[in-house]
Coordinates of C-alpha atoms in Angstrom, one line a residue:
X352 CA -64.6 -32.9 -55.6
X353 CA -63.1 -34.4 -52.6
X354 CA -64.5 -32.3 -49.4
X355 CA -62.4 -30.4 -46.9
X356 CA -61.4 -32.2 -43.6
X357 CA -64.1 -31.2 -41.0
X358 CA -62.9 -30.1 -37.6
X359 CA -64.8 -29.3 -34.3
X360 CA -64.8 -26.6 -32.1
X361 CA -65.8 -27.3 -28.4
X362 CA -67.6 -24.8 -26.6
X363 CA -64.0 -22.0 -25.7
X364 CA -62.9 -22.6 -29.2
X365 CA -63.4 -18.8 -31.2
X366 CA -64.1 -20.6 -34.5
X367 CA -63.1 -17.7 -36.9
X368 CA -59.7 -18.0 -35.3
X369 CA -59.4 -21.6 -35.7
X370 CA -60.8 -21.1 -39.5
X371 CA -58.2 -18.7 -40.1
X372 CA -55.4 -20.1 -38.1
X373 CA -56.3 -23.4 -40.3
X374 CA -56.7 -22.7 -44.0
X375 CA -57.8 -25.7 -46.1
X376 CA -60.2 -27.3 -43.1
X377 CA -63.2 -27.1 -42.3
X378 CA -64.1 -25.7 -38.7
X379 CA -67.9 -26.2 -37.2
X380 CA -68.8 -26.1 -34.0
X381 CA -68.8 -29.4 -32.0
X382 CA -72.4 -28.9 -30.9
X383 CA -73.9 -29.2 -34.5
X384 CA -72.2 -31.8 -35.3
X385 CA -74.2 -34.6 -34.4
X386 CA -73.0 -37.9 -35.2
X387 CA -71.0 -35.9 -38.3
X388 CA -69.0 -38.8 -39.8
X389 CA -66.8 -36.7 -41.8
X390 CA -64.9 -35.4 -38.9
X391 CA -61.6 -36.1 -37.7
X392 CA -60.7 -34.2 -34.6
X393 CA -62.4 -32.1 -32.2
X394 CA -60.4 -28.8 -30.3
X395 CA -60.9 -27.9 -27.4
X396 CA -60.0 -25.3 -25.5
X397 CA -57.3 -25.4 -22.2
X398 CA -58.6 -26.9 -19.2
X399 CA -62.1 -28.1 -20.8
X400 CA -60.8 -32.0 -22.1
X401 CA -63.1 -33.4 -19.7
X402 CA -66.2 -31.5 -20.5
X403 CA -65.7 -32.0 -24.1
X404 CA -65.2 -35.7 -24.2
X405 CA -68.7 -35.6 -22.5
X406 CA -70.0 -33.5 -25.2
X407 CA -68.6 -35.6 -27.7
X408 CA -70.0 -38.8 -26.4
X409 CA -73.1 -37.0 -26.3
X410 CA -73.4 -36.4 -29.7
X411 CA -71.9 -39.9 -30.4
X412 CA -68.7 -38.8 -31.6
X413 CA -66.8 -40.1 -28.4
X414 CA -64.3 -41.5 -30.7
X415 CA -62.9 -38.5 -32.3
X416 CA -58.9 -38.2 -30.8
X417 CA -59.3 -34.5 -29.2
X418 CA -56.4 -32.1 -29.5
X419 CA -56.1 -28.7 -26.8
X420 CA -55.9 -25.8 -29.3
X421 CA -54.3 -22.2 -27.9
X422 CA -54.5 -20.8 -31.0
X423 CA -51.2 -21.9 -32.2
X424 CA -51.3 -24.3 -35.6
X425 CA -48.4 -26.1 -34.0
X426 CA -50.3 -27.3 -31.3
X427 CA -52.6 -29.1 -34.2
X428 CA -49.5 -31.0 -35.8
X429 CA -48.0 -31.8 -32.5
X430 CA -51.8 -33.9 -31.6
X431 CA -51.9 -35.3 -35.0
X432 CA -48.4 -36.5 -35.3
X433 CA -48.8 -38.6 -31.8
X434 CA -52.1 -39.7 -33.6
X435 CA -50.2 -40.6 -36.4
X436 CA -47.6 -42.5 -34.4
X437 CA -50.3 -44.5 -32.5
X438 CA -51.8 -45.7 -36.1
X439 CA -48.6 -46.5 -38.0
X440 CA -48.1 -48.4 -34.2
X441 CA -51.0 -50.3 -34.5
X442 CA -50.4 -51.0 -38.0
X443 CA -46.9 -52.7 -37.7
X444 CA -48.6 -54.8 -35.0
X445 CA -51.2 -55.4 -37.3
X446 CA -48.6 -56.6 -39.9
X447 CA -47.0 -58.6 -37.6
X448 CA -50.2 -60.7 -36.6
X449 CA -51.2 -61.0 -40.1
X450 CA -47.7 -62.2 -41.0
X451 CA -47.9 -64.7 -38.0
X452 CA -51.4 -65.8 -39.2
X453 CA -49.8 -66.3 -42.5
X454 CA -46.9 -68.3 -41.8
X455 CA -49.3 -70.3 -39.8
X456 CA -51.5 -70.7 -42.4
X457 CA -48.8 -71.9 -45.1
X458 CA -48.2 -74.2 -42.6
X459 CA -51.4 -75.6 -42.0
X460 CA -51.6 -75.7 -46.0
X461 CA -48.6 -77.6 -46.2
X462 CA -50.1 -80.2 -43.5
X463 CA -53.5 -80.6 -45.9
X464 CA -52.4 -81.4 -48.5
X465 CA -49.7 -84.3 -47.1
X466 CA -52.6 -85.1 -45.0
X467 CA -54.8 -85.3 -48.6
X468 CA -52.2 -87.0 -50.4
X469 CA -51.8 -89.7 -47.5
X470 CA -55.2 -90.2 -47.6
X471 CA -55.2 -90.2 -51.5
X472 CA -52.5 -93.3 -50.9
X473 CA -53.6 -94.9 -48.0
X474 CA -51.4 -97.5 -47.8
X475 CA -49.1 -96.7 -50.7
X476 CA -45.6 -95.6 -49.9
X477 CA -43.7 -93.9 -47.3
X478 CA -41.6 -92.5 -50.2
X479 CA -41.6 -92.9 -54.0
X480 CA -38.7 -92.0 -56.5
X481 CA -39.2 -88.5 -57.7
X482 CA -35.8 -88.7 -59.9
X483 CA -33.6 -91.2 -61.3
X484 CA -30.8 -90.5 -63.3
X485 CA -29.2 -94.0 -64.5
X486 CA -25.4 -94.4 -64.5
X487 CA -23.4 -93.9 -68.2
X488 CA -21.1 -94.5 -69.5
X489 CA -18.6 -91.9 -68.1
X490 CA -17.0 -91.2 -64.2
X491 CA -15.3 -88.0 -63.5
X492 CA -13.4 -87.4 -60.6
X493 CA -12.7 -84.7 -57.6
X494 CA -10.2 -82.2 -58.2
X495 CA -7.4 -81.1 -56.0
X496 CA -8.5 -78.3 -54.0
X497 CA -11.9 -78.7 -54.8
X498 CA -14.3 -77.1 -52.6
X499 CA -17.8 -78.0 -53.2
X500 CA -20.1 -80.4 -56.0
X501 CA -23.3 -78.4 -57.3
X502 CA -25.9 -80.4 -59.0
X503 CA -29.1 -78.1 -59.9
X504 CA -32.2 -80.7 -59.5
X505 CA -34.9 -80.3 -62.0
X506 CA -37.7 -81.2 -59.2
X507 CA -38.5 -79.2 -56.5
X508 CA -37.2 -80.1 -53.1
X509 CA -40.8 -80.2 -51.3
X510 CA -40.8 -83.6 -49.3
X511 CA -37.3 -84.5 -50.4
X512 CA -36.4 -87.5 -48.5
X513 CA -33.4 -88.8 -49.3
X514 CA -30.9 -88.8 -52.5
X515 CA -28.3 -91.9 -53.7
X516 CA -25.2 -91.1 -55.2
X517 CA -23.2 -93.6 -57.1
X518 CA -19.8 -93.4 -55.1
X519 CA -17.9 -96.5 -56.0
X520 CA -14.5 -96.4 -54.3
X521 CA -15.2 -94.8 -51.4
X522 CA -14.2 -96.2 -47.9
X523 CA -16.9 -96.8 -45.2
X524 CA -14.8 -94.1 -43.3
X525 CA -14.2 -92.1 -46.2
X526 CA -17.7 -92.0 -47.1
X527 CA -18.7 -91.0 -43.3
X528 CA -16.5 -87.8 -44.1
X529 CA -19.2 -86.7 -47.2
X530 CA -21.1 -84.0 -46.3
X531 CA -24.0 -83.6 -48.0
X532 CA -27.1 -80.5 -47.9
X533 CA -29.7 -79.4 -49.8
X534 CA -30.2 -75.8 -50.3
X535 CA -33.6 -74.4 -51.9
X536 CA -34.3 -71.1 -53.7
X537 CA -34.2 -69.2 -50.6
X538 CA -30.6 -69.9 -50.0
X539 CA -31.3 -72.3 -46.6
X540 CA -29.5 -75.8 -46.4
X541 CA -31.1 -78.6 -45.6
X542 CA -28.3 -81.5 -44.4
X543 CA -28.7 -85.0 -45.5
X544 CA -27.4 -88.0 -43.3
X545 CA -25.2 -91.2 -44.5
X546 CA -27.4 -93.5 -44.1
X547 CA -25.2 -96.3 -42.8
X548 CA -26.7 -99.8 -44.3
X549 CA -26.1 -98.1 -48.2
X550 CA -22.5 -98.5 -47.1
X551 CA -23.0 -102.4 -46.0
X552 CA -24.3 -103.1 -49.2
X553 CA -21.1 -102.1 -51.2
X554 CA -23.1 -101.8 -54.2
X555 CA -21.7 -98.4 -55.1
X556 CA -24.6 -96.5 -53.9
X557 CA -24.8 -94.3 -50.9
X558 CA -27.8 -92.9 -49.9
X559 CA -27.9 -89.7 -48.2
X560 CA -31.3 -89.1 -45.8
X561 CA -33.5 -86.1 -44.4
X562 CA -34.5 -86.3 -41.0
X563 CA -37.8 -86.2 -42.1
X564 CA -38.9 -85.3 -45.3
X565 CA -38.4 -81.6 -46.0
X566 CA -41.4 -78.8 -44.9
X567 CA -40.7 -76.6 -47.5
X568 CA -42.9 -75.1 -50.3
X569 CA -42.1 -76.6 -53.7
X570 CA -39.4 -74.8 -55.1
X571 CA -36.2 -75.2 -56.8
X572 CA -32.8 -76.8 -55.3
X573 CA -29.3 -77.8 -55.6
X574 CA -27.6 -81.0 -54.6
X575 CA -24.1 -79.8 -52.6
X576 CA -21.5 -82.1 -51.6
X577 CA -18.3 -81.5 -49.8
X578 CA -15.6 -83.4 -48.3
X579 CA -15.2 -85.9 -50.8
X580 CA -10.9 -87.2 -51.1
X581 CA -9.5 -86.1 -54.0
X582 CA -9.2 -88.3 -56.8
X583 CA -12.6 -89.8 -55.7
X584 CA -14.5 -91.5 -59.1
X585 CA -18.4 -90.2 -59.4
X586 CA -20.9 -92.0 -61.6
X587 CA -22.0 -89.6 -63.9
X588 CA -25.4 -89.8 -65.8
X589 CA -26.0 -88.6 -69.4
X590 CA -24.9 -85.5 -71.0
X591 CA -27.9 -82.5 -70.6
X592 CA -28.8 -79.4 -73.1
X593 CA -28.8 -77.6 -70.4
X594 CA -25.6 -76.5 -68.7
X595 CA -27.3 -75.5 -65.8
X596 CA -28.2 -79.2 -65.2
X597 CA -24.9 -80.5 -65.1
X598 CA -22.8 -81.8 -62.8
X599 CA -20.0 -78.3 -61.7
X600 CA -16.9 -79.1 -59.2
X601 CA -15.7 -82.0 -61.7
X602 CA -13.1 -83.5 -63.6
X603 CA -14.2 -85.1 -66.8
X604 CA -17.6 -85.6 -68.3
X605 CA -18.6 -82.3 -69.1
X606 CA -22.1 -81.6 -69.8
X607 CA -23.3 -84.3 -67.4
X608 CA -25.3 -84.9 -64.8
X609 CA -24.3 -87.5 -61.4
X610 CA -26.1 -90.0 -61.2
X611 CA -28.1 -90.4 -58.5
X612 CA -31.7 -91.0 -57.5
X613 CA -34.3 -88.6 -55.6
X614 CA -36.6 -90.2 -53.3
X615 CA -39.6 -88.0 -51.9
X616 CA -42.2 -88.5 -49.3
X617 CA -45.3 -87.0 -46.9
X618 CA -44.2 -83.8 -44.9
X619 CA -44.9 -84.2 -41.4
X620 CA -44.5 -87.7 -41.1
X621 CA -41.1 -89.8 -39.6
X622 CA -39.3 -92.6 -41.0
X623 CA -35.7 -93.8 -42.1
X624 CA -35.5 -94.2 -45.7
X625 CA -32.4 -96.5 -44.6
X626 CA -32.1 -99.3 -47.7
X627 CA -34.3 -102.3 -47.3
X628 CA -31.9 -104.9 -47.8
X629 CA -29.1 -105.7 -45.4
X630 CA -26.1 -106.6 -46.0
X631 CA -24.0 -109.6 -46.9
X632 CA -20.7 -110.0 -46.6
X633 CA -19.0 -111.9 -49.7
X634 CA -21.4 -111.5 -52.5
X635 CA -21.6 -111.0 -56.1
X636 CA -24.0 -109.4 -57.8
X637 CA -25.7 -110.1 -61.1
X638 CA -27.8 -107.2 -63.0
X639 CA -30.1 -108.8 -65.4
X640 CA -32.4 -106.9 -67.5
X641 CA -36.2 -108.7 -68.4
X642 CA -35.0 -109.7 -72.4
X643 CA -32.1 -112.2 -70.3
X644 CA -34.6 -114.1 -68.4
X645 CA -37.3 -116.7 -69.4
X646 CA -40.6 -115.7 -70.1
X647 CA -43.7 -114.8 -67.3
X648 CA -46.5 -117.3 -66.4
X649 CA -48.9 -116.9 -64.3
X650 CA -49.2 -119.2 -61.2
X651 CA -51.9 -117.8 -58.7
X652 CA -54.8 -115.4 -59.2
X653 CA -57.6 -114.7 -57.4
X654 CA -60.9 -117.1 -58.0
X655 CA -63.1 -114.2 -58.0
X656 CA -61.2 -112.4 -60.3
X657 CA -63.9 -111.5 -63.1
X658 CA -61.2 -108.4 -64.6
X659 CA -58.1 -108.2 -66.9
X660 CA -55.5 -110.4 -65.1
X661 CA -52.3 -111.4 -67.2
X662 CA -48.7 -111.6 -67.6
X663 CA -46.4 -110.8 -70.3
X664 CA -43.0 -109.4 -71.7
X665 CA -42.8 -106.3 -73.1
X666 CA -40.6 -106.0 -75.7
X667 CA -40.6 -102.6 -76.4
X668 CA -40.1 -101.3 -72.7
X669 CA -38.0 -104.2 -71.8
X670 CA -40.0 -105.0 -69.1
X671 CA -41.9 -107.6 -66.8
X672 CA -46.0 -106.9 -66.9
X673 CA -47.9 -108.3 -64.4
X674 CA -51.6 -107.0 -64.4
X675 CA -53.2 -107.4 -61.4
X676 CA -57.1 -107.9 -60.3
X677 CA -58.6 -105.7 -57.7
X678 CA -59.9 -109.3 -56.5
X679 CA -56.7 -109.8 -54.6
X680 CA -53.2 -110.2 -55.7
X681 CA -51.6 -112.1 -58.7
X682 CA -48.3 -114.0 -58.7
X683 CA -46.2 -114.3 -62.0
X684 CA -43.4 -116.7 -62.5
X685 CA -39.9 -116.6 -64.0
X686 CA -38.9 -120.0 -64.3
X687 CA -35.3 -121.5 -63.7
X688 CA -33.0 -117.7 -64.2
X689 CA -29.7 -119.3 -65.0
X690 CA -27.7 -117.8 -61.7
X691 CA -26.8 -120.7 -59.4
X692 CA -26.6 -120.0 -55.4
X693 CA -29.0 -117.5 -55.5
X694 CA -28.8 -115.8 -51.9
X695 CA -30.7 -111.7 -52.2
X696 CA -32.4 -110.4 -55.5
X697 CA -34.1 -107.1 -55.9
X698 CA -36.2 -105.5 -58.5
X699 CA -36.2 -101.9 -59.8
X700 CA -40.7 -101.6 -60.5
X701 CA -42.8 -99.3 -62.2
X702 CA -46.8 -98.1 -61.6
X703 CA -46.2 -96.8 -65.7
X704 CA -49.5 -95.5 -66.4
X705 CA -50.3 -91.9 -65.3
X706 CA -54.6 -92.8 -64.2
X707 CA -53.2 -96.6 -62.6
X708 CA -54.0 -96.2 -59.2
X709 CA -52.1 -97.0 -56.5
X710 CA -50.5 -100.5 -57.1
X711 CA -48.6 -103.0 -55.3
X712 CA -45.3 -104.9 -55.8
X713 CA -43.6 -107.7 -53.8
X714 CA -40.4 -110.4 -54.9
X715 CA -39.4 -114.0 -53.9
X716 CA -37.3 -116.3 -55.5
X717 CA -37.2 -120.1 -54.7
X718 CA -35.5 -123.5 -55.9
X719 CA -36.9 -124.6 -59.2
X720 CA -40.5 -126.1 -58.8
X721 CA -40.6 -125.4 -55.1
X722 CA -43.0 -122.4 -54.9
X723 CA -46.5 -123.7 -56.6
X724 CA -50.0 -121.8 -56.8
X725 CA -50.6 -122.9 -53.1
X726 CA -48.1 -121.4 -51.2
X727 CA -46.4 -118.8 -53.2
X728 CA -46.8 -115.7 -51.0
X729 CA -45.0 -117.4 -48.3
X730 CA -41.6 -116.7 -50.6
X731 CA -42.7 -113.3 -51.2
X732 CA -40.8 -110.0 -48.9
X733 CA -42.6 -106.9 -47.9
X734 CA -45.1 -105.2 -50.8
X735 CA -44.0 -101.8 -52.3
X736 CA -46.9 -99.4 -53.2
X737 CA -46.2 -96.7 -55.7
X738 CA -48.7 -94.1 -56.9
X739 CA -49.6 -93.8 -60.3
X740 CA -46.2 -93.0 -62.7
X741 CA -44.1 -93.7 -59.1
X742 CA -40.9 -96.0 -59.1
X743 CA -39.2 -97.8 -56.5
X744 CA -37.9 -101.2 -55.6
X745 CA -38.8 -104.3 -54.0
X746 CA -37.1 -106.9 -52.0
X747 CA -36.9 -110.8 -52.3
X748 CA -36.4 -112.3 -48.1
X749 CA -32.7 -113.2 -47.4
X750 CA -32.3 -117.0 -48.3
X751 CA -29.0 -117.8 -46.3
X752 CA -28.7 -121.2 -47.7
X753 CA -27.9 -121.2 -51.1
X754 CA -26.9 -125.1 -51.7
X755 CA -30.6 -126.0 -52.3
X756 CA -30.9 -123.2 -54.7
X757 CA -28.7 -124.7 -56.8
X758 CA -27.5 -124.1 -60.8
X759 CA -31.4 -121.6 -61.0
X760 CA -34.0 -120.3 -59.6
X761 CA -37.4 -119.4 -60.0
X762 CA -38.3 -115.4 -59.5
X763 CA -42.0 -114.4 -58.3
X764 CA -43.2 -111.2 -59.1
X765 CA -46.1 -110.5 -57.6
X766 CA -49.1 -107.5 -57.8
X767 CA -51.8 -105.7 -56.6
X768 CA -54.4 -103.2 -57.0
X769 CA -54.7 -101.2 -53.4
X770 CA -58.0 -100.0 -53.0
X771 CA -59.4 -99.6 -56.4
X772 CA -63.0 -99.8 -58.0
X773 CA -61.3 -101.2 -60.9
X774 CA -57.9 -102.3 -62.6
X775 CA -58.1 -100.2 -65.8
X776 CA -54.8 -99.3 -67.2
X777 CA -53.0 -101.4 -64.3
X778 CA -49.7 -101.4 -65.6
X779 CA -47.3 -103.3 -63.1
X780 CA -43.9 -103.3 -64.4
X781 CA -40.6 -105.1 -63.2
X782 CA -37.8 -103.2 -65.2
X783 CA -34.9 -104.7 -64.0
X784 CA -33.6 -107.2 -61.6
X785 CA -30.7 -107.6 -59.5
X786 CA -29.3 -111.2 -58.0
X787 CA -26.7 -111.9 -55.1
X788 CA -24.9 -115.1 -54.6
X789 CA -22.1 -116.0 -53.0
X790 CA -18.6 -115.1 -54.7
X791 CA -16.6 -118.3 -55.9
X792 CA -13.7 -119.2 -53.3

């Protein structure tokens, strides 16, 4: 049985009244208490607070709130409802600390672990492609009156960097008119900038850029876009089973999804995710998938390479493997690609298996015969490094003279291991290549 709440009686107090006056408690005197730890409140009498706080702290009960009792049971609930007020006081300040502490502790959480996974991938990339939906074969277009283009992403928006939407007829004015947001579960909007080179590059694809990546917790999002002209086209992606995946706020290809790519990186850290390559007025460009090009040979590796190290096509994934050593870097050919005046190329890359490590990738191109196993890396542009089951893109350096190029080149793909123990299941992969030369007069 639970016992009755003990109350003390200073010396003044007649106890039988107070036991009477106060059915349901238990009244001893204050005296006898001693250190009693099952009481809540002490009375005392009118005019005697001063010697009953002594008497109190005496008996080491100086914490007990006291309340002056005339005899009147009123007098109790008035004490014990400014009691009560203090503690539900103190709590909500209490709350409010602990939800302080909290939200600073979330945010210190968030900060660990893109401090753990920058350390994981020291090195690696600023941002790696967390979703990529390839064009189809459909377009749809913007309706008249249309307000606002919803696409439910099936990643969550944590670190979201930046997103590319295929946009192939729009303006460099019209396309500075796009507004473009990101808003998570909670119902906030996150805005994404035009990033301006995607437009200079007039290959369809403007890419739309966070600040910095977004501090959220992972959650779900949708891609919003608004102030697009009517009539504009949209490259759409492949139908989903899922309604809620597709594209809504279209005309045409119902069902699908835009295509578009998602690019995530480290919370916490700065940096544009503006395109790599600049732009060049006047060119054409040539998409080329691995089964149109000659086969890989290797022309460099390291000498103190004692691991796997090859090259090779892979049929079934129609794509480029070159397995690197964790010696040093390895540099595959493609020799003479049938595109004359070669001026940019690009490559869409792959780290394919799940337990790879963090690899490297890097591009060149040259005139036929002109890069050799001696100074190779000297065609090469800046490496890529992707995390294990990551994809991105790398960059061949600008070669502004195309007449010595002329009717092929040679492509170099070359690879890397960054900071490895071993190469196991190194699966470097070039999936597709893109070439720029000059368009014919």
């Amino acid at each position: 049985m639970t016992p009755p709440l003990r109350v003390l009686a200073a010396d003044g107090i007649d106890l039988a009244a107070a036991a009477a006056a106060l059915p349901g408690l238990e009244v001893v005197p204050a005296a006898q208490a001693g250190g009693d730890g099952r009481a809540r409140l002490c009375l005392v009498a009118p005019g005697a607070d001063a010697d009953a706080q002594a008497a109190l702290e005496a008996a080491g009960l100086g914490h007990l709130p006291r309340v002056v009792w005339n005899g009147d049971p009123a007098a109790l609930v008035a004490g014990m409802g400014a009691r009560l007020e203090a503690a539900l006081a103190d709590a909500g300040a209490a709350r409010r600390s602990a939800a302080l502490l909290r939200r600073e502790q979330e945010a210190l959480n968030r900060r660990f672990k893109a401090l753990e996974g920058l350390a994981w991938a020291l090195g690696g990339p600023q941002a790696s492609l967390a979703l990529d939906w390839p064009p189809g074969p459909a377009t749809a277009t913007v309706p008249e009156g249309s307000a606002t283009l919803r696409q439910a992403l099936p990643v969550d928006v944590s670190g979201l960097a930046a997103v590319d939407l295929l946009l192939p007829e729009l303006t460099p004015e019209e396309a500075g008119e796009v507004v473009v947001a990101i808003e998570d579960s909670e119902g906030h909007l996150h805005p994404l900038a035009l990033a301006a080179t995607s437009v200079e590059r007039a290959d369809g694809w403007l890419r739309f850029a966070a600040e910095t990546p977004l501090p959220v917790d992972p959650q779900d999002g949708v891609l919003l876009a608004e102030g697009l002209p009517e009539g504009t086209i949209i490259g759409l992606g492949h139908p989903v089973p899922d309604p809620d995946f597709a594209a809504h706020g279209l005309e045409g290809g119902d069902g699908c999804t835009l295509a578009l790519r998602v690019w995530k990186g480290i919370t916490g850290t700065a940096g544009s995710m503006a395109p790599t390559a600049p732009a060049v007025a006047g060119l054409v460009h040539e998409r080329l998938l691995p089964a149109d090009l000659p086969r890989p040979a290797l022309i460099a590796r390291p000498r103190a390479a004692r691991d796997h190290v090859a090259t090779d096509f892979w049929a079934k994934e129609n794509a480029v493997l070159v397995h690197p050593s964790t010696a040093g870097p390895v540099c595959a050919r493609l020799a003479r690609v049938p595109v004359a005046g070669v001026q940019r190329a690009s490559a869409v890359v792959h780290a394919a298996h799940p337990r790879s490590g963090v690899l490297g990738f890097a591009m060149g191109f040259a005139a036929p015969g002109q890069a050799t196993s001696d100074n190779w890396q000297q065609f090469l542009g800046p490496w890529t490094y992707l995390a294990p089951g990551s994809w991105g893109e790398v960059h061949a350096p600008p070669q502004p003279s195309a007449a010595r190029m002329g009717r092929s080149c040679d492509l170099l793909l070359a690879t890397c291991v960054a900071g490895e123990a071993t190469n196991e299941s190194a699966w470097a992969l070039f999936r597709a290549f893109r070439l720029s030369r000059s368009a014919p007069e």
